CSV table of C-alpha atoms in Angstrom, one decimal:
chain,number,residue,atom,x,y,z
A,563,MET,CA,-21.7,-1.7,-17.0
A,564,ALA,CA,-20.4,-4.2,-19.6
A,565,GLN,CA,-18.4,-7.1,-18.3
A,566,VAL,CA,-15.1,-8.4,-19.5
A,567,ALA,CA,-15.4,-10.0,-22.9
A,568,PRO,CA,-14.3,-13.7,-22.9
A,569,MET,CA,-11.3,-14.3,-25.0
A,570,ASP,CA,-13.0,-16.9,-27.2
A,571,THR,CA,-15.8,-14.5,-28.3
A,572,GLN,CA,-15.6,-12.1,-31.2
A,573,PHE,CA,-13.7,-8.9,-30.6
A,574,HIS,CA,-15.8,-5.9,-29.4
A,575,VAL,CA,-15.1,-2.5,-30.9
A,576,LEU,CA,-16.4,0.8,-29.6
A,577,ALA,CA,-16.8,3.3,-32.5
A,578,VAL,CA,-17.2,7.0,-31.7
A,579,ASP,CA,-18.2,9.6,-34.3
A,580,ASP,CA,-20.6,12.6,-34.3
A,581,SER,CA,-21.4,12.0,-38.0
A,582,ILE,CA,-24.3,9.5,-38.5
A,583,ILE,CA,-23.0,8.8,-42.0
A,584,ASP,CA,-19.5,8.0,-40.8
A,585,ARG,CA,-20.9,6.0,-37.9
A,586,LYS,CA,-23.0,3.8,-40.2
A,587,LEU,CA,-20.0,3.3,-42.5
A,588,ILE,CA,-17.5,2.2,-39.8
A,589,GLU,CA,-20.2,0.1,-38.2
A,590,ARG,CA,-20.9,-1.7,-41.5
A,591,LEU,CA,-17.2,-2.2,-42.2
A,592,LEU,CA,-16.5,-3.6,-38.7
A,593,LYS,CA,-19.5,-6.0,-38.8
A,594,THR,CA,-18.4,-7.2,-42.2
A,595,SER,CA,-15.1,-8.2,-40.6
A,596,SER,CA,-17.1,-10.1,-37.9
A,597,TYR,CA,-16.5,-7.6,-35.0
A,598,GLN,CA,-19.1,-6.9,-32.4
A,599,VAL,CA,-19.7,-3.1,-32.6
A,600,THR,CA,-21.0,-0.5,-30.2
A,601,VAL,CA,-21.5,3.0,-31.6
A,602,VAL,CA,-21.8,6.3,-29.8
A,603,ASP,CA,-22.0,9.9,-31.1
A,604,SER,CA,-19.7,11.7,-28.7
A,605,GLY,CA,-16.6,11.5,-26.6
A,606,SER,CA,-18.7,12.1,-23.4
A,607,LYS,CA,-21.0,9.1,-24.2
A,608,ALA,CA,-17.9,7.0,-24.9
A,609,LEU,CA,-16.6,7.9,-21.4
A,610,GLU,CA,-19.9,7.1,-19.9
A,611,PHE,CA,-20.0,3.7,-21.6
A,612,LEU,CA,-16.4,2.9,-20.5
A,613,GLY,CA,-17.2,4.0,-16.9
A,614,LEU,CA,-14.6,6.8,-16.9
A,615,LEU,CA,-17.1,9.3,-15.6
A,616,SER,CA,-17.6,7.1,-12.5
A,617,GLU,CA,-13.8,6.9,-12.1
A,618,GLU,CA,-13.5,10.7,-12.1
A,619,ASN,CA,-16.1,10.8,-9.4
A,620,GLY,CA,-14.0,8.4,-7.3
A,621,ALA,CA,-16.2,5.3,-7.9
A,622,GLU,CA,-14.6,1.9,-8.6
A,623,VAL,CA,-14.4,1.1,-12.3
A,624,LYS,CA,-15.1,-2.4,-13.5
A,625,GLU,CA,-13.4,-3.7,-16.6
A,626,VAL,CA,-15.5,-3.3,-19.8
A,627,GLY,CA,-15.8,-5.8,-22.6
A,628,ILE,CA,-14.2,-3.5,-25.2
A,629,ASN,CA,-11.1,-4.7,-27.1
A,630,LEU,CA,-10.5,-1.6,-29.2
A,631,ILE,CA,-11.8,1.9,-29.6
A,632,ILE,CA,-11.9,3.8,-32.9
A,633,THR,CA,-12.8,7.5,-32.7
A,634,ASP,CA,-13.2,10.5,-35.0
A,635,TYR,CA,-10.7,13.3,-34.2
A,636,SER,CA,-13.0,16.3,-34.8
A,637,MET,CA,-16.0,16.2,-32.6
A,638,PRO,CA,-17.8,19.0,-30.8
A,639,GLY,CA,-17.2,19.2,-27.1
A,640,MET,CA,-14.6,16.4,-26.6
A,641,THR,CA,-12.3,15.7,-29.5
A,642,GLY,CA,-10.9,12.3,-30.3
A,643,TYR,CA,-7.6,13.4,-29.0
A,644,ASP,CA,-9.1,14.4,-25.7
A,645,LEU,CA,-10.8,11.0,-25.5
A,646,LEU,CA,-7.5,9.3,-26.3
A,647,ARG,CA,-5.8,11.1,-23.4
A,648,LYS,CA,-8.6,10.2,-21.0
A,649,ILE,CA,-8.3,6.5,-21.9
A,650,LYS,CA,-4.5,6.5,-21.6
A,651,GLU,CA,-4.6,8.2,-18.3
A,652,SER,CA,-7.0,5.6,-16.9
A,653,SER,CA,-5.3,2.8,-15.0
A,654,SER,CA,-8.1,0.4,-15.9
A,655,LEU,CA,-8.4,1.2,-19.7
A,656,LYS,CA,-4.9,2.4,-20.7
A,657,ASP,CA,-4.1,-0.9,-22.5
A,658,ILE,CA,-7.1,-0.8,-24.8
A,659,PRO,CA,-5.9,0.0,-28.4
A,660,VAL,CA,-7.2,3.3,-29.7
A,661,ILE,CA,-7.4,4.3,-33.4
A,662,ILE,CA,-8.1,7.9,-34.6
A,663,MET,CA,-10.0,8.8,-37.7
A,664,SER,CA,-10.1,12.2,-39.5
A,665,SER,CA,-11.0,13.6,-42.9
A,666,GLU,CA,-8.1,16.1,-42.6
A,667,ASN,CA,-4.5,15.0,-43.3
A,668,VAL,CA,-2.7,17.2,-40.8
A,669,PRO,CA,0.8,15.8,-40.0
A,670,SER,CA,1.2,17.6,-36.7
A,671,ARG,CA,-2.2,16.2,-35.6
A,672,ILE,CA,-1.4,12.7,-36.6
A,673,ASN,CA,2.0,12.8,-34.9
A,674,ARG,CA,0.4,14.2,-31.7
A,675,CYS,CA,-2.1,11.4,-31.5
A,676,LEU,CA,0.5,8.7,-32.2
A,677,GLU,CA,2.8,10.2,-29.5
A,678,GLU,CA,-0.1,10.1,-27.1
A,679,GLY,CA,-0.6,6.4,-27.6
A,680,ALA,CA,-2.9,5.9,-30.6
A,681,GLU,CA,-2.2,2.7,-32.6
A,682,GLU,CA,-3.2,4.1,-36.0
A,683,PHE,CA,-4.5,7.2,-37.7
A,684,PHE,CA,-7.0,6.5,-40.5
A,685,LEU,CA,-7.9,9.1,-43.1
A,686,LYS,CA,-11.6,9.2,-44.0
A,687,PRO,CA,-13.5,7.8,-45.7
A,688,VAL,CA,-12.4,4.6,-43.9
A,689,GLN,CA,-11.9,1.7,-46.3
A,690,GLN,CA,-12.1,-2.1,-45.7
A,691,SER,CA,-8.3,-2.1,-46.1
A,692,ASP,CA,-8.0,0.2,-43.1
A,693,VAL,CA,-10.2,-2.1,-41.0
A,694,ASN,CA,-8.0,-5.1,-42.0
A,695,ARG,CA,-5.2,-3.3,-40.2
A,696,ILE,CA,-7.1,-3.5,-36.9
A,697,LYS,CA,-6.7,-7.3,-36.3
A,698,PRO,CA,-2.9,-7.2,-35.4
A,699,HIS,CA,-3.6,-4.7,-32.6
A,700,LEU,CA,-6.4,-6.8,-31.2
A,701,MET,CA,-4.3,-10.0,-31.3
A,702,ARG,CA,-1.4,-8.2,-29.5
A,703,GLN,CA,-3.8,-6.9,-26.8
A,704,LYS,CA,-5.2,-10.5,-26.4
A,705,ARG,CA,-1.6,-11.9,-25.9
A,706,GLN,CA,-0.8,-9.2,-23.4
A,707,LYS,CA,-3.9,-9.9,-21.4
A,708,VAL,CA,-3.2,-13.7,-21.4
A,709,THR,CA,0.4,-13.0,-20.3
A,710,SER,CA,-0.7,-10.6,-17.6
A,711,ASN,CA,-3.3,-13.1,-16.2
A,712,GLY,CA,-0.6,-15.8,-16.2
A,713,LEU,CA,1.8,-13.7,-14.2
A,714,LYS,CA,-0.9,-12.8,-11.7
A,715,ARG,CA,-1.7,-16.5,-11.2
A,716,LYS,CA,2.0,-17.3,-10.9
A,717,ALA,CA,2.4,-14.6,-8.2
A,718,MET,CA,-0.6,-15.9,-6.3
A,719,VAL,CA,0.7,-19.5,-6.3
A,720,GLU,CA,4.2,-18.3,-5.3
A,721,CYS,CA,2.7,-16.2,-2.5
A,722,LEU,CA,0.8,-19.2,-1.1
A,723,SER,CA,3.5,-21.8,-1.7
A,724,PRO,CA,4.1,-24.5,1.0
A,725,GLU,CA,7.6,-23.1,1.8
A,726,LYS,CA,6.3,-19.6,2.4
A,727,THR,CA,3.3,-20.9,4.3
A,728,ARG,CA,5.7,-22.7,6.7
A,729,LYS,CA,7.6,-19.5,7.2
A,730,TYR,CA,4.4,-17.7,8.0
A,731,ASN,CA,3.4,-20.4,10.5
A,732,ASN,CA,6.8,-20.2,12.2
A,733,LEU,CA,6.6,-16.5,12.5
A,734,ARG,CA,3.0,-16.7,13.8
A,735,GLY,CA,4.2,-19.2,16.5
A,736,ILE,CA,6.9,-16.8,17.6
A,737,PHE,CA,4.4,-13.9,17.5
A,738,TRP,CA,1.9,-15.7,19.8
A,739,GLN,CA,4.7,-16.8,22.2
A,740,ASN,CA,5.6,-13.2,22.7
A,741,ILE,CA,2.0,-12.2,23.0
A,742,TYR,CA,1.4,-14.8,25.7
A,743,VAL,CA,4.3,-13.6,27.8
A,744,PHE,CA,3.1,-10.0,27.3
A,745,THR,CA,-0.5,-10.7,28.4
A,746,GLN,CA,0.7,-12.8,31.4
A,747,SER,CA,2.6,-9.8,32.6
A,748,PHE,CA,0.1,-7.0,31.7
A,749,GLY,CA,-3.3,-8.8,31.4
A,750,TYR,CA,-4.1,-7.4,27.9
A,751,ALA,CA,-6.4,-9.4,25.6
A,752,ALA,CA,-4.1,-11.1,23.1
A,753,ALA,CA,-7.0,-11.8,20.8
A,754,ALA,CA,-7.2,-8.1,19.9
A,755,LEU,CA,-3.8,-8.3,18.3
A,756,ALA,CA,-4.4,-11.4,16.2
A,757,PRO,CA,-3.5,-11.3,12.5
A,758,ARG,CA,-6.7,-11.1,10.5
A,759,ASN,CA,-5.8,-12.7,7.2
A,760,LEU,CA,-3.2,-14.4,5.1
A,761,GLN,CA,-1.6,-11.2,3.8
A,762,TRP,CA,1.2,-12.1,6.3
A,763,VAL,CA,2.2,-14.8,3.9
A,764,CYS,CA,3.0,-12.2,1.3
A,765,ALA,CA,4.6,-9.9,3.8
A,766,ILE,CA,7.3,-12.4,4.7
A,767,SER,CA,7.8,-13.7,1.1
A,768,SER,CA,11.3,-12.2,1.0
A,769,LEU,CA,12.5,-14.2,4.0
């Protein structure tokens, strides 16, 4: 399984298309724009690469180092629309931008994909001008990830702040006083009831 791509490396794009000619074209255009590219020829192989098949089987899914997915709409077996829905239904991958490509200009199809969460809908043959429109979506995802990581760190620091740690210690002292009285009266082993980790700190964060 691929690991999370560091923010200071080149963006990694997963391209999905059953046509070898179209795969080669989009791969060349993306590499010309300095993107790292992985190509697969079907929606099922894309799911396998992303780890979604493991998720459906109940296994834990690790983050993958993919910053954007561009997929053909009309593919045998799983269409690009089906792949889009799978990605947007995944808790671990739903924030990855998805772009749909198609050689058919069907308004209802385009609208359905955009409503489902696609960022763009490119008409084939894909041009360099189309690829140039990818960068803003990648930068927005990067900013969102940085913001999300910052909020997580802030929450962790707040959870373990000195004030809340003191509240935890005070409650723990009261807890053990009551356990001591209880065990003196009934002879039960107090150790069996000991708190096992610092999750107590978070549990009393609202006090």
